Amino acid sequence: MRPLPFAAAVLLTLAAGAATAQTAPPPLEERTCGYKPGSGKLELITVRQAYTAGGGYDGPRKVLRDGKALTAAQAGYTHAKGRAWHTENRPITLNGKTYVKPNPAEQWAQIVGSPSDLTVIGEYDGVALLKPEPDSYYEQRFGKGTIFVLYGLLNCDVEPYVPRP
């Protein structure tokens, strides 16, 4: 057997080292809120997010169901993120009443307690509309009459909408 030329040996060594030096961290799993249109309730679901080549957990979140990682749509869950009415800050309606974002620059208010602090009171475009419990943190921070839209699959994020004056 003939020895490899020096350049080929260096390339093989570098390639072998690169393959073993970069081990991605395990996927991040967390519990968050999910909503299926017509269900009338929030449920706690598990989502997984892979570590990406860019060096962070910034890939799409996948819903874990029966050992499979599915998109929110594949799993039947809806949220406002990416919907035109939401990204364009359009008003929404519930029971004939119009609601608007109080400050479009303030993108969301994370649910810090339990999903049970908010009750599903309707839907807009299949997305859950939520009302805070009386005297809750959400009612105190955003005022009575404020409703919330389930924003996405991260930490049960919601965004406030206030009655249009």
JSON list of C-alpha atoms in Angstrom, two decimals:
[
{"chain": "A", "resi": 1, "resn": "MET", "atom": "CA", "xyz": [0.00, 0.00, 0.00]},
{"chain": "A", "resi": 2, "resn": "ARG", "atom": "CA", "xyz": [1.43, 3.36, -1.04]},
{"chain": "A", "resi": 3, "resn": "PRO", "atom": "CA", "xyz": [1.33, 6.26, 1.43]},
{"chain": "A", "resi": 4, "resn": "LEU", "atom": "CA", "xyz": [-0.95, 9.16, 0.57]},
{"chain": "A", "resi": 5, "resn": "PRO", "atom": "CA", "xyz": [0.58, 12.35, -0.74]},
{"chain": "A", "resi": 6, "resn": "PHE", "atom": "CA", "xyz": [0.99, 14.96, 2.00]},
{"chain": "A", "resi": 7, "resn": "ALA", "atom": "CA", "xyz": [-1.80, 17.24, 0.68]},
{"chain": "A", "resi": 8, "resn": "ALA", "atom": "CA", "xyz": [-4.32, 14.38, 0.52]},
{"chain": "A", "resi": 9, "resn": "ALA", "atom": "CA", "xyz": [-3.44, 13.26, 4.07]},
{"chain": "A", "resi": 10, "resn": "VAL", "atom": "CA", "xyz": [-3.96, 16.84, 5.37]},
{"chain": "A", "resi": 11, "resn": "LEU", "atom": "CA", "xyz": [-7.35, 17.11, 3.63]},
{"chain": "A", "resi": 12, "resn": "LEU", "atom": "CA", "xyz": [-8.53, 13.78, 5.02]},
{"chain": "A", "resi": 13, "resn": "THR", "atom": "CA", "xyz": [-7.39, 14.75, 8.51]},
{"chain": "A", "resi": 14, "resn": "LEU", "atom": "CA", "xyz": [-9.16, 18.13, 8.32]},
{"chain": "A", "resi": 15, "resn": "ALA", "atom": "CA", "xyz": [-12.36, 16.56, 6.99]},
{"chain": "A", "resi": 16, "resn": "ALA", "atom": "CA", "xyz": [-12.38, 13.92, 9.75]},
{"chain": "A", "resi": 17, "resn": "GLY", "atom": "CA", "xyz": [-11.76, 16.57, 12.42]},
{"chain": "A", "resi": 18, "resn": "ALA", "atom": "CA", "xyz": [-14.51, 18.83, 11.09]},
{"chain": "A", "resi": 19, "resn": "ALA", "atom": "CA", "xyz": [-17.01, 15.99, 11.13]},
{"chain": "A", "resi": 20, "resn": "THR", "atom": "CA", "xyz": [-16.40, 15.20, 14.79]},
{"chain": "A", "resi": 21, "resn": "ALA", "atom": "CA", "xyz": [-15.76, 18.70, 16.14]},
{"chain": "A", "resi": 22, "resn": "GLN", "atom": "CA", "xyz": [-19.26, 20.04, 15.38]},
{"chain": "A", "resi": 23, "resn": "THR", "atom": "CA", "xyz": [-21.90, 18.22, 17.43]},
{"chain": "A", "resi": 24, "resn": "ALA", "atom": "CA", "xyz": [-25.22, 20.03, 17.56]},
{"chain": "A", "resi": 25, "resn": "PRO", "atom": "CA", "xyz": [-26.97, 20.37, 20.92]},
{"chain": "A", "resi": 26, "resn": "PRO", "atom": "CA", "xyz": [-30.14, 18.32, 21.37]},
{"chain": "A", "resi": 27, "resn": "PRO", "atom": "CA", "xyz": [-33.46, 19.85, 20.25]},
{"chain": "A", "resi": 28, "resn": "LEU", "atom": "CA", "xyz": [-35.15, 22.21, 22.67]},
{"chain": "A", "resi": 29, "resn": "GLU", "atom": "CA", "xyz": [-38.54, 21.02, 23.92]},
{"chain": "A", "resi": 30, "resn": "GLU", "atom": "CA", "xyz": [-41.04, 23.19, 25.77]},
{"chain": "A", "resi": 31, "resn": "ARG", "atom": "CA", "xyz": [-44.70, 23.28, 26.77]},
{"chain": "A", "resi": 32, "resn": "THR", "atom": "CA", "xyz": [-46.84, 25.98, 25.19]},
{"chain": "A", "resi": 33, "resn": "CYS", "atom": "CA", "xyz": [-50.44, 26.76, 24.27]},
{"chain": "A", "resi": 34, "resn": "GLY", "atom": "CA", "xyz": [-52.18, 25.26, 21.30]},
{"chain": "A", "resi": 35, "resn": "TYR", "atom": "CA", "xyz": [-55.61, 25.98, 19.87]},
{"chain": "A", "resi": 36, "resn": "LYS", "atom": "CA", "xyz": [-57.64, 23.90, 17.45]},
{"chain": "A", "resi": 37, "resn": "PRO", "atom": "CA", "xyz": [-60.44, 25.79, 15.69]},
{"chain": "A", "resi": 38, "resn": "GLY", "atom": "CA", "xyz": [-63.84, 24.87, 17.06]},
{"chain": "A", "resi": 39, "resn": "SER", "atom": "CA", "xyz": [-62.46, 23.34, 20.27]},
{"chain": "A", "resi": 40, "resn": "GLY", "atom": "CA", "xyz": [-63.26, 26.37, 22.43]},
{"chain": "A", "resi": 41, "resn": "LYS", "atom": "CA", "xyz": [-60.23, 25.79, 24.67]},
{"chain": "A", "resi": 42, "resn": "LEU", "atom": "CA", "xyz": [-56.49, 26.21, 24.89]},
{"chain": "A", "resi": 43, "resn": "GLU", "atom": "CA", "xyz": [-54.46, 23.10, 25.51]},
{"chain": "A", "resi": 44, "resn": "LEU", "atom": "CA", "xyz": [-50.89, 22.62, 26.65]},
{"chain": "A", "resi": 45, "resn": "ILE", "atom": "CA", "xyz": [-48.81, 21.05, 23.91]},
{"chain": "A", "resi": 46, "resn": "THR", "atom": "CA", "xyz": [-45.14, 20.14, 23.55]},
{"chain": "A", "resi": 47, "resn": "VAL", "atom": "CA", "xyz": [-43.12, 21.77, 20.79]},
{"chain": "A", "resi": 48, "resn": "ARG", "atom": "CA", "xyz": [-39.61, 20.98, 19.61]},
{"chain": "A", "resi": 49, "resn": "GLN", "atom": "CA", "xyz": [-37.11, 23.30, 18.02]},
{"chain": "A", "resi": 50, "resn": "ALA", "atom": "CA", "xyz": [-33.85, 22.09, 16.48]},
{"chain": "A", "resi": 51, "resn": "TYR", "atom": "CA", "xyz": [-30.51, 23.81, 16.89]},
{"chain": "A", "resi": 52, "resn": "THR", "atom": "CA", "xyz": [-29.66, 25.26, 13.48]},
{"chain": "A", "resi": 53, "resn": "ALA", "atom": "CA", "xyz": [-26.41, 25.71, 11.59]},
{"chain": "A", "resi": 54, "resn": "GLY", "atom": "CA", "xyz": [-26.66, 29.43, 12.33]},
{"chain": "A", "resi": 55, "resn": "GLY", "atom": "CA", "xyz": [-25.78, 28.68, 15.94]},
{"chain": "A", "resi": 56, "resn": "GLY", "atom": "CA", "xyz": [-29.06, 28.92, 17.80]},
{"chain": "A", "resi": 57, "resn": "TYR", "atom": "CA", "xyz": [-32.54, 27.57, 18.35]},
{"chain": "A", "resi": 58, "resn": "ASP", "atom": "CA", "xyz": [-34.05, 29.64, 15.56]},
{"chain": "A", "resi": 59, "resn": "GLY", "atom": "CA", "xyz": [-35.61, 27.04, 13.29]},
{"chain": "A", "resi": 60, "resn": "PRO", "atom": "CA", "xyz": [-39.33, 26.33, 12.98]},
{"chain": "A", "resi": 61, "resn": "ARG", "atom": "CA", "xyz": [-41.14, 24.97, 16.00]},
{"chain": "A", "resi": 62, "resn": "LYS", "atom": "CA", "xyz": [-42.70, 21.55, 15.53]},
{"chain": "A", "resi": 63, "resn": "VAL", "atom": "CA", "xyz": [-45.57, 20.10, 17.54]},
{"chain": "A", "resi": 64, "resn": "LEU", "atom": "CA", "xyz": [-44.78, 16.69, 19.04]},
{"chain": "A", "resi": 65, "resn": "ARG", "atom": "CA", "xyz": [-47.60, 14.22, 18.61]},
{"chain": "A", "resi": 66, "resn": "ASP", "atom": "CA", "xyz": [-47.30, 10.44, 18.92]},
{"chain": "A", "resi": 67, "resn": "GLY", "atom": "CA", "xyz": [-43.52, 10.67, 18.55]},
{"chain": "A", "resi": 68, "resn": "LYS", "atom": "CA", "xyz": [-43.72, 12.71, 15.35]},
{"chain": "A", "resi": 69, "resn": "ALA", "atom": "CA", "xyz": [-42.69, 16.34, 14.83]},
{"chain": "A", "resi": 70, "resn": "LEU", "atom": "CA", "xyz": [-45.43, 18.16, 12.88]},
{"chain": "A", "resi": 71, "resn": "THR", "atom": "CA", "xyz": [-46.00, 21.75, 11.81]},
{"chain": "A", "resi": 72, "resn": "ALA", "atom": "CA", "xyz": [-48.75, 23.56, 13.69]},
{"chain": "A", "resi": 73, "resn": "ALA", "atom": "CA", "xyz": [-50.98, 23.29, 10.62]},
{"chain": "A", "resi": 74, "resn": "GLN", "atom": "CA", "xyz": [-50.31, 19.55, 10.23]},
{"chain": "A", "resi": 75, "resn": "ALA", "atom": "CA", "xyz": [-51.25, 19.06, 13.89]},
{"chain": "A", "resi": 76, "resn": "GLY", "atom": "CA", "xyz": [-54.41, 21.18, 13.45]},
{"chain": "A", "resi": 77, "resn": "TYR", "atom": "CA", "xyz": [-53.35, 24.19, 15.56]},
{"chain": "A", "resi": 78, "resn": "THR", "atom": "CA", "xyz": [-53.81, 27.82, 14.56]},
{"chain": "A", "resi": 79, "resn": "HIS", "atom": "CA", "xyz": [-52.28, 31.12, 15.63]},
{"chain": "A", "resi": 80, "resn": "ALA", "atom": "CA", "xyz": [-52.07, 34.69, 14.34]},
{"chain": "A", "resi": 81, "resn": "LYS", "atom": "CA", "xyz": [-48.38, 34.80, 13.41]},
{"chain": "A", "resi": 82, "resn": "GLY", "atom": "CA", "xyz": [-47.97, 35.29, 9.67]},
{"chain": "A", "resi": 83, "resn": "ARG", "atom": "CA", "xyz": [-51.64, 35.98, 8.90]},
{"chain": "A", "resi": 84, "resn": "ALA", "atom": "CA", "xyz": [-52.17, 39.10, 6.77]},
{"chain": "A", "resi": 85, "resn": "TRP", "atom": "CA", "xyz": [-54.75, 40.70, 9.07]},
{"chain": "A", "resi": 86, "resn": "HIS", "atom": "CA", "xyz": [-52.32, 40.38, 11.95]},
{"chain": "A", "resi": 87, "resn": "THR", "atom": "CA", "xyz": [-49.09, 41.50, 10.27]},
{"chain": "A", "resi": 88, "resn": "GLU", "atom": "CA", "xyz": [-50.88, 44.45, 8.63]},
{"chain": "A", "resi": 89, "resn": "ASN", "atom": "CA", "xyz": [-52.42, 45.52, 11.99]},
{"chain": "A", "resi": 90, "resn": "ARG", "atom": "CA", "xyz": [-55.98, 45.33, 10.67]},
{"chain": "A", "resi": 91, "resn": "PRO", "atom": "CA", "xyz": [-58.92, 45.55, 13.09]},
{"chain": "A", "resi": 92, "resn": "ILE", "atom": "CA", "xyz": [-60.71, 42.34, 14.07]},
{"chain": "A", "resi": 93, "resn": "THR", "atom": "CA", "xyz": [-64.32, 41.78, 15.08]},
{"chain": "A", "resi": 94, "resn": "LEU", "atom": "CA", "xyz": [-66.00, 39.68, 17.71]},
{"chain": "A", "resi": 95, "resn": "ASN", "atom": "CA", "xyz": [-69.79, 39.62, 18.17]},
{"chain": "A", "resi": 96, "resn": "GLY", "atom": "CA", "xyz": [-70.16, 42.80, 16.09]},
{"chain": "A", "resi": 97, "resn": "LYS", "atom": "CA", "xyz": [-67.59, 44.74, 18.12]},
{"chain": "A", "resi": 98, "resn": "THR", "atom": "CA", "xyz": [-64.35, 45.99, 16.54]},
{"chain": "A", "resi": 99, "resn": "TYR", "atom": "CA", "xyz": [-60.96, 45.63, 18.24]},
{"chain": "A", "resi": 100, "resn": "VAL", "atom": "CA", "xyz": [-57.56, 47.09, 17.33]},
{"chain": "A", "resi": 101, "resn": "LYS", "atom": "CA", "xyz": [-54.00, 46.65, 18.53]},
{"chain": "A", "resi": 102, "resn": "PRO", "atom": "CA", "xyz": [-53.42, 49.35, 21.17]},
{"chain": "A", "resi": 103, "resn": "ASN", "atom": "CA", "xyz": [-49.83, 49.85, 20.10]},
{"chain": "A", "resi": 104, "resn": "PRO", "atom": "CA", "xyz": [-48.71, 47.92, 17.02]},
{"chain": "A", "resi": 105, "resn": "ALA", "atom": "CA", "xyz": [-45.08, 48.37, 18.08]},
{"chain": "A", "resi": 106, "resn": "GLU", "atom": "CA", "xyz": [-45.79, 46.40, 21.28]},
{"chain": "A", "resi": 107, "resn": "GLN", "atom": "CA", "xyz": [-45.92, 43.00, 19.69]},
{"chain": "A", "resi": 108, "resn": "TRP", "atom": "CA", "xyz": [-46.98, 40.64, 22.45]},
{"chain": "A", "resi": 109, "resn": "ALA", "atom": "CA", "xyz": [-47.60, 39.99, 26.09]},
{"chain": "A", "resi": 110, "resn": "GLN", "atom": "CA", "xyz": [-46.30, 36.61, 27.11]},
{"chain": "A", "resi": 111, "resn": "ILE", "atom": "CA", "xyz": [-48.52, 34.45, 29.28]},
{"chain": "A", "resi": 112, "resn": "VAL", "atom": "CA", "xyz": [-46.50, 34.21, 32.46]},
{"chain": "A", "resi": 113, "resn": "GLY", "atom": "CA", "xyz": [-48.99, 32.24, 34.50]},
{"chain": "A", "resi": 114, "resn": "SER", "atom": "CA", "xyz": [-51.27, 29.52, 33.32]},
{"chain": "A", "resi": 115, "resn": "PRO", "atom": "CA", "xyz": [-53.37, 29.27, 30.18]},
{"chain": "A", "resi": 116, "resn": "SER", "atom": "CA", "xyz": [-56.29, 29.02, 32.59]},
{"chain": "A", "resi": 117, "resn": "ASP", "atom": "CA", "xyz": [-55.82, 32.78, 33.26]},
{"chain": "A", "resi": 118, "resn": "LEU", "atom": "CA", "xyz": [-57.39, 33.35, 29.83]},
{"chain": "A", "resi": 119, "resn": "THR", "atom": "CA", "xyz": [-60.69, 31.99, 28.53]},
{"chain": "A", "resi": 120, "resn": "VAL", "atom": "CA", "xyz": [-61.47, 31.36, 24.86]},
{"chain": "A", "resi": 121, "resn": "ILE", "atom": "CA", "xyz": [-64.43, 33.60, 23.97]},
{"chain": "A", "resi": 122, "resn": "GLY", "atom": "CA", "xyz": [-64.42, 33.20, 20.21]},
{"chain": "A", "resi": 123, "resn": "GLU", "atom": "CA", "xyz": [-62.37, 32.94, 17.05]},
{"chain": "A", "resi": 124, "resn": "TYR", "atom": "CA", "xyz": [-61.22, 35.21, 14.28]},
{"chain": "A", "resi": 125, "resn": "ASP", "atom": "CA", "xyz": [-60.08, 33.47, 11.11]},
{"chain": "A", "resi": 126, "resn": "GLY", "atom": "CA", "xyz": [-59.82, 30.26, 13.15]},
{"chain": "A", "resi": 127, "resn": "VAL", "atom": "CA", "xyz": [-57.49, 31.88, 15.72]},
{"chain": "A", "resi": 128, "resn": "ALA", "atom": "CA", "xyz": [-58.41, 31.88, 19.41]},
{"chain": "A", "resi": 129, "resn": "LEU", "atom": "CA", "xyz": [-59.71, 35.12, 20.92]},
{"chain": "A", "resi": 130, "resn": "LEU", "atom": "CA", "xyz": [-59.18, 35.17, 24.66]},
{"chain": "A", "resi": 131, "resn": "LYS", "atom": "CA", "xyz": [-60.51, 37.13, 27.61]},
{"chain": "A", "resi": 132, "resn": "PRO", "atom": "CA", "xyz": [-58.57, 37.55, 30.87]},
{"chain": "A", "resi": 133, "resn": "GLU", "atom": "CA", "xyz": [-60.02, 36.49, 34.16]},
{"chain": "A", "resi": 134, "resn": "PRO", "atom": "CA", "xyz": [-61.36, 39.44, 36.25]},
{"chain": "A", "resi": 135, "resn": "ASP", "atom": "CA", "xyz": [-58.63, 41.25, 38.22]},
{"chain": "A", "resi": 136, "resn": "SER", "atom": "CA", "xyz": [-55.92, 39.18, 36.56]},
{"chain": "A", "resi": 137, "resn": "TYR", "atom": "CA", "xyz": [-52.52, 40.53, 35.57]},
{"chain": "A", "resi": 138, "resn": "TYR", "atom": "CA", "xyz": [-53.74, 40.91, 31.99]},
{"chain": "A", "resi": 139, "resn": "GLU", "atom": "CA", "xyz": [-56.83, 42.90, 32.89]},
{"chain": "A", "resi": 140, "resn": "GLN", "atom": "CA", "xyz": [-54.80, 45.12, 35.22]},
{"chain": "A", "resi": 141, "resn": "ARG", "atom": "CA", "xyz": [-52.08, 45.76, 32.64]},
{"chain": "A", "resi": 142, "resn": "PHE", "atom": "CA", "xyz": [-54.25, 46.25, 29.54]},
{"chain": "A", "resi": 143, "resn": "GLY", "atom": "CA", "xyz": [-57.63, 47.32, 30.99]},
{"chain": "A", "resi": 144, "resn": "LYS", "atom": "CA", "xyz": [-61.14, 45.90, 31.08]},
{"chain": "A", "resi": 145, "resn": "GLY", "atom": "CA", "xyz": [-62.62, 45.06, 27.72]},
{"chain": "A", "resi": 146, "resn": "THR", "atom": "CA", "xyz": [-59.26, 44.04, 26.24]},
{"chain": "A", "resi": 147, "resn": "ILE", "atom": "CA", "xyz": [-59.19, 40.73, 24.41]},
{"chain": "A", "resi": 148, "resn": "PHE", "atom": "CA", "xyz": [-56.14, 38.75, 23.33]},
{"chain": "A", "resi": 149, "resn": "VAL", "atom": "CA", "xyz": [-55.17, 36.88, 20.19]},
{"chain": "A", "resi": 150, "resn": "LEU", "atom": "CA", "xyz": [-53.06, 33.72, 20.42]},
{"chain": "A", "resi": 151, "resn": "TYR", "atom": "CA", "xyz": [-49.91, 34.82, 18.58]},
{"chain": "A", "resi": 152, "resn": "GLY", "atom": "CA", "xyz": [-47.77, 31.74, 18.08]},
{"chain": "A", "resi": 153, "resn": "LEU", "atom": "CA", "xyz": [-46.11, 28.62, 19.45]},
{"chain": "A", "resi": 154, "resn": "LEU", "atom": "CA", "xyz": [-43.68, 30.24, 21.87]},
{"chain": "A", "resi": 155, "resn": "ASN", "atom": "CA", "xyz": [-44.37, 30.55, 25.59]},
{"chain": "A", "resi": 156, "resn": "CYS", "atom": "CA", "xyz": [-48.13, 30.91, 25.03]},
{"chain": "A", "resi": 157, "resn": "ASP", "atom": "CA", "xyz": [-47.60, 34.37, 23.50]},
{"chain": "A", "resi": 158, "resn": "VAL", "atom": "CA", "xyz": [-50.68, 36.52, 23.08]},
{"chain": "A", "resi": 159, "resn": "GLU", "atom": "CA", "xyz": [-51.26, 40.04, 21.81]},
{"chain": "A", "resi": 160, "resn": "PRO", "atom": "CA", "xyz": [-53.78, 42.53, 23.18]},
{"chain": "A", "resi": 161, "resn": "TYR", "atom": "CA", "xyz": [-56.59, 44.07, 21.14]},
{"chain": "A", "resi": 162, "resn": "VAL", "atom": "CA", "xyz": [-58.69, 46.87, 22.65]},
{"chain": "A", "resi": 163, "resn": "PRO", "atom": "CA", "xyz": [-62.21, 47.98, 21.73]},
{"chain": "A", "resi": 164, "resn": "ARG", "atom": "CA", "xyz": [-62.15, 50.61, 18.99]},
{"chain": "A", "resi": 165, "resn": "PRO", "atom": "CA", "xyz": [-63.33, 53.92, 20.48]}
]
